[in-house]
Amino acid sequence: MAGPLRCLRRLSLLLRRSALGGVRPSPPAPMMTPLRLRETAALWALQARPLATKRAKAKGKAPARVSINAALVKDVISLEELREEMQSVVQGLQEDLGKNVSIRTSPGALDHITVATKDGKFPLNQLGQVSLKSPQLVLVNMSNFPESAAAAIKAIRESGMNLNPEADGLIIRVPIPKVTREHRENLAALAKQLTNKAKETLRKVRAAAISQTKKAKSSVSEDTIRLIEKQIQQMADDAAAEMEKLLAAKTKELLG
């Protein structure tokens, strides 16, 4: 009888604890949709980063970087396509600096010049045939668009490259000045101008991506939206930093 009595005492004790709230059944886990599961996975992957950021700020270090798995947010935005678009802007600047901002003379040195005509604005090389007569002379043949010759001369003179074009019939003669300190400074200013133009293009790409992300607020959580926006801003900052490095290298090349 001792064994059954002990069992009854234990059962009575458990029942009293349950009545007092000591033992409560666990609530059922909420159902999660596949999209919510992907969001949760993304947040779990980054949940330690805010703490790392606070520690980094306290020590005066750079904030922790965001790294979202692109596959988890592909229903909102394609981060891979966005990265490629931003990189194309950086590569475009690199090409412009290499071709249009150089102390070495080449026909492509005038390609960035835009000519304002009555029919609109066009690159100089679409209106005239640009060729290198000698290291000190570039020729622009305007025979295909003779009515735009005067506008082309004005655009070349106002390009900021310290050029003084001369009309010779339908041929525009562009003497290339000696590589003086002033000329190098003018080229450095042009490099800065091209960099600012590329940054403006980058800002437009970033703004379009942010706008696209905000449109998904009805289908994803606010935390996910904020993380994606932070990732987009980080990508834009990285691209802008690359542009600054290109500008710094070009300025050093020109001014020493």
Coordinates of N, CA and C in Angstrom, one line a residue:
M1 N 0.8 -1.2 0.0 CA 0.0 0.0 0.0 C 0.9 1.3 0.0
A2 N 2.1 1.2 0.5 CA 3.0 2.3 0.6 C 3.2 3.0 -0.8
G3 N 3.4 2.1 -1.8 CA 3.7 2.6 -3.2 C 2.5 3.3 -3.7
P4 N 1.3 2.8 -3.7 CA 0.1 3.5 -4.3 C -0.1 4.8 -3.5
L5 N 0.1 4.8 -2.2 CA -0.2 6.1 -1.4 C 0.8 7.2 -1.8
R6 N 2.1 6.8 -2.0 CA 3.1 7.8 -2.5 C 2.7 8.4 -3.8
C7 N 2.2 7.6 -4.7 CA 1.8 8.1 -6.1 C 0.6 9.0 -5.9
L8 N -0.4 8.7 -5.0 CA -1.5 9.6 -4.8 C -1.1 10.9 -4.3
R9 N -0.1 10.9 -3.3 CA 0.4 12.2 -2.7 C 1.0 13.0 -3.8
R10 N 1.8 12.4 -4.7 CA 2.5 13.2 -5.7 C 1.5 13.8 -6.7
L11 N 0.5 13.0 -7.1 CA -0.6 13.5 -8.0 C -1.3 14.6 -7.4
S12 N -1.6 14.5 -6.1 CA -2.3 15.6 -5.4 C -1.5 16.9 -5.4
L13 N -0.1 16.7 -5.1 CA 0.7 17.9 -5.1 C 0.8 18.6 -6.5
L14 N 0.9 17.8 -7.6 CA 0.9 18.3 -8.9 C -0.4 19.1 -9.2
L15 N -1.5 18.5 -8.8 CA -2.8 19.2 -9.1 C -2.9 20.5 -8.4
R16 N -2.4 20.6 -7.1 CA -2.4 21.9 -6.4 C -1.5 22.9 -7.0
R17 N -0.3 22.5 -7.5 CA 0.6 23.4 -8.2 C -0.1 24.0 -9.5
S18 N -0.8 23.1 -10.2 CA -1.4 23.5 -11.4 C -2.5 24.5 -11.1
A19 N -3.2 24.3 -10.1 CA -4.3 25.2 -9.7 C -3.8 26.6 -9.3
L20 N -2.6 26.6 -8.7 CA -2.0 27.9 -8.3 C -1.2 28.6 -9.4
G21 N -1.2 28.0 -10.6 CA -0.4 28.6 -11.7 C 1.0 28.2 -11.8
G22 N 1.4 27.2 -11.0 CA 2.8 26.8 -11.1 C 3.1 26.1 -12.4
V23 N 2.2 25.3 -12.9 CA 2.4 24.6 -14.2 C 1.4 25.0 -15.2
R24 N 1.7 25.6 -16.3 CA 0.8 26.1 -17.3 C 1.1 25.5 -18.6
P25 N 0.1 25.1 -19.4 CA 0.4 24.5 -20.7 C 1.0 25.6 -21.6
S26 N 1.9 25.3 -22.5 CA 2.5 26.2 -23.5 C 1.5 26.6 -24.5
P27 N 1.4 27.9 -24.9 CA 0.5 28.3 -26.0 C 0.9 27.7 -27.3
P28 N 0.0 27.5 -28.2 CA 0.3 26.9 -29.5 C 1.1 27.9 -30.3
A29 N 2.1 27.5 -31.1 CA 2.9 28.4 -31.9 C 2.1 28.9 -33.0
P30 N 2.3 30.3 -33.4 CA 1.5 30.8 -34.5 C 2.0 30.3 -35.8
M31 N 1.0 30.2 -36.7 CA 1.3 29.8 -38.1 C 2.1 30.8 -38.8
M32 N 3.1 30.4 -39.6 CA 4.0 31.4 -40.4 C 3.9 31.0 -41.8
T33 N 3.7 32.1 -42.6 CA 3.6 31.9 -44.1 C 5.1 31.8 -44.6
P34 N 5.2 31.2 -45.8 CA 6.6 31.1 -46.4 C 7.3 32.5 -46.5
L35 N 6.6 33.6 -46.8 CA 7.2 34.9 -46.9 C 7.7 35.3 -45.5
R36 N 6.8 35.1 -44.5 CA 7.2 35.5 -43.1 C 8.4 34.7 -42.6
L37 N 8.4 33.4 -43.0 CA 9.6 32.6 -42.7 C 10.9 33.1 -43.3
R38 N 10.8 33.6 -44.5 CA 12.0 34.2 -45.2 C 12.4 35.4 -44.5
E39 N 11.4 36.3 -44.1 CA 11.7 37.5 -43.4 C 12.4 37.2 -42.0
T40 N 11.8 36.2 -41.3 CA 12.4 35.9 -40.0 C 13.8 35.4 -40.2
A41 N 14.0 34.6 -41.2 CA 15.4 34.1 -41.4 C 16.4 35.2 -41.7
A42 N 15.9 36.2 -42.4 CA 16.8 37.3 -42.7 C 17.1 38.1 -41.4
L43 N 16.0 38.3 -40.6 CA 16.2 39.0 -39.4 C 17.1 38.3 -38.4
W44 N 16.9 37.0 -38.3 CA 17.8 36.2 -37.4 C 19.2 36.3 -37.9
A45 N 19.5 36.3 -39.2 CA 20.8 36.4 -39.7 C 21.5 37.7 -39.3
L46 N 20.7 38.8 -39.0 CA 21.2 40.1 -38.8 C 21.0 40.6 -37.3
Q47 N 20.3 39.7 -36.5 CA 19.9 40.2 -35.2 C 21.1 40.6 -34.3
A48 N 22.3 40.1 -34.5 CA 23.4 40.5 -33.7 C 24.1 41.8 -34.1
R49 N 23.8 42.2 -35.4 CA 24.5 43.4 -35.9 C 24.2 44.7 -35.2
P50 N 23.0 45.0 -34.8 CA 22.8 46.2 -34.1 C 23.6 46.4 -32.8
L51 N 23.8 45.3 -32.1 CA 24.6 45.3 -30.9 C 26.1 45.6 -31.3
A52 N 26.5 44.9 -32.4 CA 27.9 45.2 -32.9 C 28.1 46.6 -33.3
T53 N 27.0 47.2 -33.9 CA 27.1 48.6 -34.3 C 27.3 49.5 -33.1
K54 N 26.5 49.3 -32.0 CA 26.6 50.1 -30.8 C 28.0 50.0 -30.2
R55 N 28.5 48.7 -30.2 CA 29.9 48.6 -29.6 C 30.9 49.3 -30.4
A56 N 30.7 49.2 -31.8 CA 31.7 49.9 -32.7 C 31.6 51.4 -32.5
K57 N 30.4 51.9 -32.3 CA 30.3 53.4 -32.1 C 31.0 53.8 -30.8
A58 N 30.8 53.0 -29.8 CA 31.4 53.3 -28.5 C 32.9 53.3 -28.6
K59 N 33.5 52.5 -29.4 CA 34.9 52.4 -29.6 C 35.4 53.3 -30.7
G60 N 34.5 54.0 -31.3 CA 34.9 55.0 -32.4 C 35.2 54.3 -33.7
K61 N 34.8 53.1 -33.9 CA 35.0 52.3 -35.1 C 33.8 52.4 -36.1
A62 N 34.0 52.0 -37.3 CA 33.0 52.1 -38.3 C 31.8 51.1 -37.9
P63 N 30.6 51.5 -38.3 CA 29.4 50.6 -37.9 C 29.5 49.3 -38.7
A64 N 28.9 48.3 -38.1 CA 28.9 46.9 -38.7 C 28.1 47.0 -40.0
R65 N 28.6 46.2 -41.0 CA 28.0 46.2 -42.3 C 26.8 45.3 -42.4
V66 N 25.8 45.6 -43.2 CA 24.6 44.8 -43.4 C 25.0 43.8 -44.6
S67 N 24.5 42.6 -44.4 CA 24.7 41.6 -45.5 C 23.5 40.8 -45.6
I68 N 22.5 41.2 -46.5 CA 21.3 40.5 -46.7 C 21.4 39.4 -47.8
N69 N 20.9 38.3 -47.5 CA 20.9 37.2 -48.6 C 19.9 37.7 -49.7
A70 N 20.4 37.9 -50.8 CA 19.6 38.5 -51.9 C 18.4 37.6 -52.3
A71 N 18.6 36.3 -52.1 CA 17.5 35.3 -52.4 C 16.3 35.5 -51.5
L72 N 16.6 36.0 -50.3 CA 15.5 36.1 -49.3 C 14.6 37.3 -49.6
V73 N 15.1 38.3 -50.3 CA 14.3 39.5 -50.6 C 14.0 39.7 -52.1
K74 N 14.2 38.6 -52.9 CA 14.1 38.7 -54.3 C 12.6 39.1 -54.7
D75 N 11.6 38.8 -53.9 CA 10.3 39.2 -54.2 C 10.1 40.7 -54.0
V76 N 11.0 41.4 -53.3 CA 10.9 42.8 -53.1 C 11.7 43.6 -54.1
I77 N 13.0 43.2 -54.2 CA 14.0 43.8 -55.1 C 15.1 42.9 -55.4
S78 N 15.7 43.0 -56.6 CA 16.8 42.2 -57.0 C 18.1 43.0 -56.6
L79 N 18.7 42.6 -55.5 CA 19.9 43.3 -55.1 C 21.1 43.1 -56.0
E80 N 21.1 41.9 -56.7 CA 22.2 41.7 -57.7 C 22.1 42.6 -58.9
E81 N 20.9 42.8 -59.4 CA 20.7 43.7 -60.5 C 21.0 45.2 -60.1
L82 N 20.7 45.5 -58.9 CA 20.9 46.9 -58.4 C 22.4 47.1 -58.2
R83 N 23.2 46.1 -57.7 CA 24.6 46.2 -57.6 C 25.3 46.4 -59.0
E84 N 24.8 45.6 -60.0 CA 25.3 45.7 -61.3 C 25.1 47.1 -61.9
E85 N 23.9 47.7 -61.6 CA 23.5 49.0 -62.1 C 24.4 50.1 -61.5
M86 N 24.7 49.9 -60.2 CA 25.6 50.9 -59.6 C 27.0 50.8 -60.0
Q87 N 27.4 49.5 -60.3 CA 28.8 49.3 -60.8 C 29.0 49.9 -62.2
S88 N 27.9 49.8 -63.0 CA 28.0 50.4 -64.3 C 28.2 51.9 -64.3
V89 N 27.6 52.5 -63.3 CA 27.9 54.0 -63.1 C 29.3 54.3 -62.8
V90 N 29.9 53.4 -61.9 CA 31.3 53.6 -61.5 C 32.2 53.3 -62.7
Q91 N 31.9 52.3 -63.5 CA 32.7 52.0 -64.6 C 32.6 53.1 -65.7
G92 N 31.4 53.7 -65.8 CA 31.3 54.8 -66.8 C 32.2 55.9 -66.4
L93 N 32.2 56.2 -65.1 CA 33.1 57.3 -64.7 C 34.6 57.0 -64.9
Q94 N 34.9 55.8 -64.7 CA 36.3 55.4 -64.9 C 36.7 55.5 -66.4
E95 N 35.8 55.2 -67.3 CA 36.1 55.3 -68.7 C 36.2 56.8 -69.1
D96 N 35.3 57.6 -68.5 CA 35.3 59.1 -68.8 C 36.6 59.7 -68.4
L97 N 37.0 59.3 -67.2 CA 38.3 59.9 -66.6 C 39.5 59.5 -67.5
G98 N 39.5 58.2 -67.9 CA 40.6 57.7 -68.7 C 40.6 58.3 -70.1
K99 N 39.5 58.6 -70.7 CA 39.4 59.1 -72.1 C 39.4 60.6 -72.2
N100 N 38.7 61.2 -71.3 CA 38.4 62.7 -71.4 C 39.3 63.6 -70.6
V101 N 39.9 63.0 -69.5 CA 40.7 63.8 -68.6 C 42.2 63.2 -68.6
S102 N 42.9 63.7 -69.6 CA 44.3 63.2 -69.7 C 45.2 64.3 -70.3
I103 N 46.4 64.3 -69.9 CA 47.4 65.3 -70.4 C 47.9 64.9 -71.7
R104 N 47.6 63.6 -72.1 CA 47.9 63.2 -73.5 C 46.8 63.4 -74.4
T105 N 47.1 64.0 -75.6 CA 46.1 64.4 -76.6 C 45.6 63.2 -77.3
S106 N 44.3 63.2 -77.5 CA 43.6 62.1 -78.3 C 42.3 62.7 -78.8
P107 N 41.8 62.1 -79.9 CA 40.5 62.6 -80.5 C 39.4 62.4 -79.4
G108 N 39.5 61.4 -78.6 CA 38.4 61.2 -77.6 C 38.4 62.2 -76.5
A109 N 39.4 63.1 -76.4 CA 39.5 64.1 -75.4 C 38.3 65.1 -75.5
L110 N 37.7 65.2 -76.7 CA 36.6 66.1 -76.9 C 35.2 65.4 -76.8
D111 N 35.2 64.1 -76.6 CA 33.9 63.4 -76.7 C 32.9 63.8 -75.7
H112 N 33.3 64.3 -74.5 CA 32.4 64.6 -73.5 C 31.7 66.0 -73.7
I113 N 32.2 66.7 -74.7 CA 31.6 68.1 -75.0 C 30.2 67.9 -75.6
T114 N 29.3 68.6 -75.1 CA 27.9 68.6 -75.6 C 27.6 69.9 -76.3
V115 N 27.1 69.8 -77.5 CA 26.8 70.9 -78.4 C 25.2 71.2 -78.3
A116 N 24.9 72.4 -78.0 CA 23.5 72.8 -78.0 C 23.1 73.4 -79.4
T117 N 22.2 72.7 -80.1 CA 21.7 73.1 -81.4 C 20.2 73.4 -81.3
K118 N 19.7 73.9 -82.4 CA 18.2 74.2 -82.4 C 17.4 73.0 -82.3
D119 N 18.0 71.8 -82.6 CA 17.3 70.5 -82.6 C 17.5 69.8 -81.3
G120 N 18.3 70.4 -80.4 CA 18.6 69.7 -79.1 C 20.1 69.7 -78.8
K121 N 20.4 68.9 -77.8 CA 21.8 68.8 -77.4 C 22.4 67.4 -77.9
F122 N 23.6 67.5 -78.5 CA 24.3 66.3 -79.0 C 25.7 66.3 -78.7
P123 N 26.3 65.1 -78.5 CA 27.8 65.0 -78.3 C 28.5 65.5 -79.5
L124 N 29.6 66.2 -79.4 CA 30.4 66.8 -80.5 C 30.7 65.7 -81.5
N125 N 31.1 64.5 -81.1 CA 31.5 63.5 -82.0 C 30.3 62.9 -82.9
Q126 N 29.1 63.3 -82.5 CA 27.9 62.9 -83.4 C 27.6 63.9 -84.5
L127 N 28.2 65.1 -84.3 CA 27.9 66.2 -85.2 C 29.1 66.4 -86.2
G128 N 30.3 66.1 -85.7 CA 31.5 66.3 -86.5 C 32.5 65.1 -86.4
Q129 N 33.3 65.0 -87.4 CA 34.3 63.9 -87.3 C 35.6 64.5 -86.7
V130 N 35.9 63.9 -85.5 CA 37.1 64.4 -84.8 C 38.3 63.6 -85.1
S131 N 39.4 64.2 -85.4 CA 40.7 63.5 -85.7 C 41.8 64.3 -85.1
L132 N 42.9 63.6 -85.0 CA 44.2 64.2 -84.4 C 45.1 64.5 -85.5
K133 N 45.3 65.7 -85.8 CA 46.3 66.1 -86.9 C 47.7 66.0 -86.4
S134 N 47.9 66.4 -85.1 CA 49.3 66.3 -84.5 C 49.0 66.3 -83.0
P135 N 50.1 66.0 -82.2 CA 49.9 66.1 -80.7 C 49.4 67.5 -80.2
Q136 N 49.6 68.5 -81.1 CA 49.2 69.8 -80.7 C 48.0 70.4 -81.4
L137 N 47.3 69.5 -82.2 CA 46.2 70.0 -83.0 C 45.2 68.9 -83.3
V138 N 43.9 69.3 -82.9 CA 42.8 68.4 -83.2 C 41.9 69.1 -84.2
L139 N 41.4 68.3 -85.2 CA 40.5 68.8 -86.2 C 39.1 68.3 -86.0
V140 N 38.1 69.1 -86.2 CA 36.7 68.7 -86.2 C 36.1 69.0 -87.5
N141 N 35.7 68.0 -88.3 CA 35.1 68.2 -89.6 C 33.6 68.3 -89.5
M142 N 33.0 69.5 -89.8 CA 31.6 69.7 -89.6 C 30.8 69.7 -90.9
S143 N 31.3 69.0 -91.9 CA 30.7 69.0 -93.2 C 29.3 68.3 -93.2
N144 N 29.1 67.4 -92.3 CA 27.8 66.7 -92.2 C 26.7 67.6 -91.6
F145 N 27.1 68.5 -90.7 CA 26.2 69.4 -90.0 C 26.8 70.8 -90.0
P146 N 26.9 71.4 -91.2 CA 27.5 72.7 -91.3 C 26.8 73.8 -90.5
E147 N 25.5 73.6 -90.3 CA 24.7 74.6 -89.6 C 25.0 74.6 -88.1
S148 N 25.7 73.6 -87.6 CA 26.0 73.5 -86.2 C 27.5 73.8 -85.9
A149 N 28.2 74.3 -86.9 CA 29.6 74.6 -86.7 C 29.8 75.7 -85.6
A150 N 29.0 76.8 -85.7 CA 29.2 77.9 -84.8 C 28.9 77.4 -83.3
A151 N 27.8 76.6 -83.2 CA 27.5 76.0 -81.9 C 28.6 75.1 -81.3
A152 N 29.2 74.4 -82.2 CA 30.3 73.5 -81.8 C 31.5 74.3 -81.3
I153 N 31.8 75.4 -82.1 CA 32.9 76.2 -81.6 C 32.7 76.8 -80.2
K154 N 31.5 77.3 -80.0 CA 31.1 77.8 -78.7 C 31.2 76.8 -77.6
A155 N 30.7 75.5 -77.9 CA 30.8 74.5 -76.9 C 32.2 74.1 -76.6
I156 N 33.1 74.1 -77.6 CA 34.5 73.7 -77.3 C 35.2 74.8 -76.5
R157 N 34.9 76.1 -76.8 CA 35.5 77.2 -76.1 C 35.0 77.2 -74.6
E158 N 33.8 76.8 -74.4 CA 33.2 76.9 -73.0 C 33.3 75.6 -72.3
S159 N 34.1 74.7 -72.8 CA 34.2 73.3 -72.2 C 35.0 73.3 -70.9
G160 N 35.7 74.4 -70.6 CA 36.5 74.4 -69.4 C 37.9 73.7 -69.6
M161 N 38.2 73.4 -70.8 CA 39.5 72.7 -71.1 C 40.6 73.7 -71.6
N162 N 40.3 75.0 -71.5 CA 41.3 76.0 -71.9 C 41.6 75.9 -73.4
L163 N 40.6 75.7 -74.2 CA 40.8 75.5 -75.6 C 40.2 76.8 -76.4
N164 N 40.9 77.1 -77.5 CA 40.5 78.3 -78.3 C 40.4 77.8 -79.7
P165 N 39.2 77.2 -80.1 CA 39.0 76.7 -81.4 C 39.0 77.8 -82.5
E166 N 39.3 77.5 -83.7 CA 39.3 78.4 -84.8 C 38.6 77.8 -86.0
A167 N 37.7 78.6 -86.7 CA 37.0 78.1 -87.8 C 37.9 78.2 -89.1
D168 N 37.9 77.2 -89.9 CA 38.6 77.2 -91.2 C 37.7 76.5 -92.2
G169 N 36.7 77.3 -92.6 CA 35.6 76.8 -93.5 C 34.7 75.9 -92.6
L170 N 34.6 74.6 -93.0 CA 33.8 73.6 -92.3 C 34.7 72.8 -91.3
I171 N 35.9 73.2 -91.2 CA 36.9 72.5 -90.4 C 37.1 73.4 -89.1
I172 N 37.0 72.8 -88.0 CA 37.3 73.5 -86.7 C 38.7 73.1 -86.3
R173 N 39.6 74.0 -86.2 CA 40.9 73.7 -85.7 C 41.0 74.0 -84.2
V174 N 41.5 73.0 -83.5 CA 41.5 73.1 -82.0 C 43.0 72.9 -81.5
P175 N 43.7 74.0 -81.4 CA 45.1 73.9 -80.9 C 45.1 73.4 -79.5
I176 N 46.0 72.5 -79.2 CA 46.1 71.9 -77.8 C 47.1 72.7 -77.1
P177 N 46.8 73.3 -76.0 CA 47.7 74.1 -75.2 C 48.8 73.3 -74.6
K178 N 49.9 73.9 -74.3 CA 51.0 73.2 -73.6 C 50.6 72.8 -72.2
V179 N 51.2 71.7 -71.7 CA 50.7 71.2 -70.4 C 51.3 72.1 -69.3
T180 N 50.6 73.2 -69.1 CA 51.0 74.1 -68.0 C 50.3 73.7 -66.7
R181 N 50.7 74.3 -65.6 CA 50.0 74.1 -64.4 C 48.5 74.4 -64.4
E182 N 48.2 75.5 -65.1 CA 46.8 76.0 -65.3 C 46.0 74.9 -66.0
H183 N 46.6 74.4 -67.1 CA 45.9 73.3 -67.9 C 45.7 72.1 -67.0
R184 N 46.6 71.7 -66.2 CA 46.4 70.6 -65.3 C 45.3 70.8 -64.3
E185 N 45.3 72.1 -63.8 CA 44.2 72.4 -62.8 C 42.9 72.4 -63.5
N186 N 42.8 72.8 -64.7 CA 41.5 72.8 -65.5 C 41.1 71.4 -65.7
L187 N 42.0 70.5 -66.0 CA 41.6 69.1 -66.1 C 41.2 68.4 -64.8
A188 N 41.8 68.8 -63.7 CA 41.4 68.4 -62.4 C 40.0 68.8 -62.1
A189 N 39.7 70.1 -62.5 CA 38.3 70.6 -62.2 C 37.3 69.8 -63.1
L190 N 37.7 69.4 -64.3 CA 36.8 68.6 -65.2 C 36.6 67.3 -64.6
A191 N 37.7 66.7 -64.0 CA 37.5 65.4 -63.3 C 36.5 65.4 -62.2
K192 N 36.6 66.5 -61.4 CA 35.6 66.7 -60.3 C 34.2 66.9 -60.9
Q193 N 34.1 67.6 -62.0 CA 32.7 67.8 -62.6 C 32.2 66.4 -63.0
L194 N 33.0 65.6 -63.7 CA 32.5 64.3 -64.2 C 32.1 63.4 -63.0
T195 N 32.9 63.5 -61.9 CA 32.6 62.7 -60.7 C 31.3 63.1 -60.1
N196 N 31.1 64.4 -60.0 CA 29.8 64.9 -59.4 C 28.6 64.4 -60.3
K197 N 28.8 64.5 -61.6 CA 27.7 64.0 -62.5 C 27.4 62.5 -62.3
A198 N 28.5 61.7 -62.1 CA 28.3 60.3 -61.9 C 27.6 60.1 -60.6
K199 N 27.9 60.9 -59.6 CA 27.3 60.7 -58.2 C 25.8 61.0 -58.3
E200 N 25.5 62.0 -59.1 CA 24.1 62.4 -59.3 C 23.3 61.2 -59.9
T201 N 23.9 60.6 -60.9 CA 23.3 59.4 -61.5 C 23.1 58.3 -60.5
L202 N 24.1 58.1 -59.6 CA 24.1 57.1 -58.6 C 22.9 57.4 -57.6
R203 N 22.8 58.6 -57.3 CA 21.7 59.0 -56.3 C 20.3 58.7 -56.9
K204 N 20.2 58.9 -58.2 CA 18.9 58.5 -58.9 C 18.7 57.0 -58.9
V205 N 19.7 56.2 -59.1 CA 19.6 54.8 -59.0 C 19.1 54.4 -57.6
R206 N 19.8 55.0 -56.6 CA 19.5 54.6 -55.2 C 18.0 55.0 -54.9
A207 N 17.6 56.2 -55.3 CA 16.2 56.7 -55.0 C 15.2 55.8 -55.6
A208 N 15.5 55.3 -56.9 CA 14.5 54.4 -57.5 C 14.4 53.1 -56.8
A209 N 15.5 52.6 -56.3 CA 15.5 51.3 -55.5 C 14.8 51.5 -54.2
I210 N 15.0 52.6 -53.5 CA 14.3 52.8 -52.3 C 12.8 52.9 -52.5
S211 N 12.4 53.6 -53.6 CA 11.0 53.7 -53.9 C 10.3 52.4 -54.2
Q212 N 11.1 51.5 -55.0 CA 10.6 50.2 -55.3 C 10.4 49.4 -54.0
T213 N 11.3 49.5 -53.1 CA 11.3 48.8 -51.8 C 10.1 49.2 -51.0
K214 N 9.8 50.5 -50.9 CA 8.7 51.0 -50.1 C 7.3 50.5 -50.6
K215 N 7.2 50.1 -51.9 CA 6.0 49.7 -52.5 C 5.6 48.3 -51.9
A216 N 6.6 47.6 -51.3 CA 6.3 46.2 -50.8 C 5.9 46.2 -49.3
K217 N 5.5 47.4 -48.8 CA 5.2 47.5 -47.4 C 3.9 46.7 -47.0
S218 N 3.1 46.5 -48.0 CA 1.8 45.8 -47.7 C 2.0 44.3 -47.6
S219 N 3.2 43.8 -48.1 CA 3.4 42.3 -48.1 C 4.6 41.9 -47.2
V220 N 5.4 42.8 -46.8 CA 6.5 42.4 -45.9 C 6.5 43.3 -44.7
S221 N 7.3 42.9 -43.7 CA 7.3 43.7 -42.4 C 8.1 45.0 -42.5
E222 N 7.9 45.9 -41.6 CA 8.6 47.1 -41.6 C 10.1 46.9 -41.3
D223 N 10.4 45.9 -40.5 CA 11.8 45.6 -40.2 C 12.5 45.2 -41.4
T224 N 11.9 44.4 -42.2 CA 12.5 43.9 -43.5 C 12.7 45.1 -44.4
I225 N 11.7 46.0 -44.5 CA 11.9 47.2 -45.4 C 13.1 48.0 -44.9
R226 N 13.2 48.2 -43.6 CA 14.3 49.0 -43.1 C 15.7 48.3 -43.4
L227 N 15.7 47.0 -43.3 CA 17.0 46.3 -43.6 C 17.4 46.4 -45.0
I228 N 16.4 46.3 -45.9 CA 16.7 46.4 -47.3 C 17.1 47.8 -47.7
E229 N 16.5 48.8 -47.1 CA 16.9 50.2 -47.3 C 18.3 50.5 -46.9
K230 N 18.6 49.9 -45.7 CA 20.0 50.0 -45.2 C 21.0 49.4 -46.1
Q231 N 20.6 48.2 -46.7 CA 21.5 47.5 -47.6 C 21.7 48.4 -48.9
I232 N 20.6 49.0 -49.4 CA 20.7 49.8 -50.6 C 21.6 51.0 -50.3
Q233 N 21.5 51.7 -49.2 CA 22.3 52.8 -48.8 C 23.7 52.4 -48.7
Q234 N 24.0 51.3 -48.1 CA 25.4 50.8 -48.0 C 26.0 50.5 -49.4
M235 N 25.2 49.9 -50.3 CA 25.7 49.7 -51.7 C 26.0 51.0 -52.4
A236 N 25.2 52.0 -52.2 CA 25.4 53.3 -52.8 C 26.6 54.0 -52.2
D237 N 26.8 53.9 -50.9 CA 28.0 54.4 -50.2 C 29.3 53.8 -50.7
D238 N 29.2 52.5 -51.0 CA 30.4 51.8 -51.5 C 30.8 52.3 -52.9
A239 N 29.7 52.4 -53.7 CA 30.0 52.9 -55.1 C 30.5 54.3 -55.1
A240 N 30.0 55.2 -54.2 CA 30.5 56.6 -54.1 C 31.9 56.6 -53.6
A241 N 32.3 55.7 -52.7 CA 33.6 55.6 -52.2 C 34.6 55.2 -53.4
E242 N 34.1 54.3 -54.2 CA 35.0 53.9 -55.4 C 35.2 55.1 -56.3
M243 N 34.1 55.9 -56.5 CA 34.3 57.1 -57.3 C 35.3 58.1 -56.7
E244 N 35.2 58.3 -55.4 CA 36.2 59.2 -54.8 C 37.6 58.7 -54.9
K245 N 37.8 57.4 -54.9 CA 39.2 56.8 -55.1 C 39.6 57.1 -56.5
L246 N 38.7 56.9 -57.5 CA 39.1 57.2 -58.9 C 39.5 58.7 -59.1
L247 N 38.7 59.6 -58.5 CA 38.9 61.0 -58.5 C 40.3 61.4 -57.9
A248 N 40.5 60.8 -56.7 CA 41.8 61.1 -56.0 C 43.0 60.6 -56.8
A249 N 42.9 59.4 -57.5 CA 44.0 58.9 -58.3 C 44.2 59.8 -59.5
K250 N 43.1 60.3 -60.1 CA 43.2 61.1 -61.3 C 43.8 62.5 -60.9
T251 N 43.4 63.0 -59.8 CA 43.9 64.3 -59.3 C 45.4 64.3 -59.0
K252 N 45.8 63.2 -58.4 CA 47.2 63.0 -58.1 C 48.0 62.9 -59.4
E253 N 47.4 62.2 -60.4 CA 48.1 62.0 -61.7 C 48.3 63.4 -62.4
L254 N 47.3 64.3 -62.2 CA 47.3 65.6 -62.9 C 48.2 66.6 -62.2
L255 N 48.0 66.6 -60.8 CA 48.6 67.7 -60.0 C 49.8 67.2 -59.2
G256 N 50.0 65.9 -59.1 CA 51.1 65.4 -58.3 C 50.9 65.4 -56.8

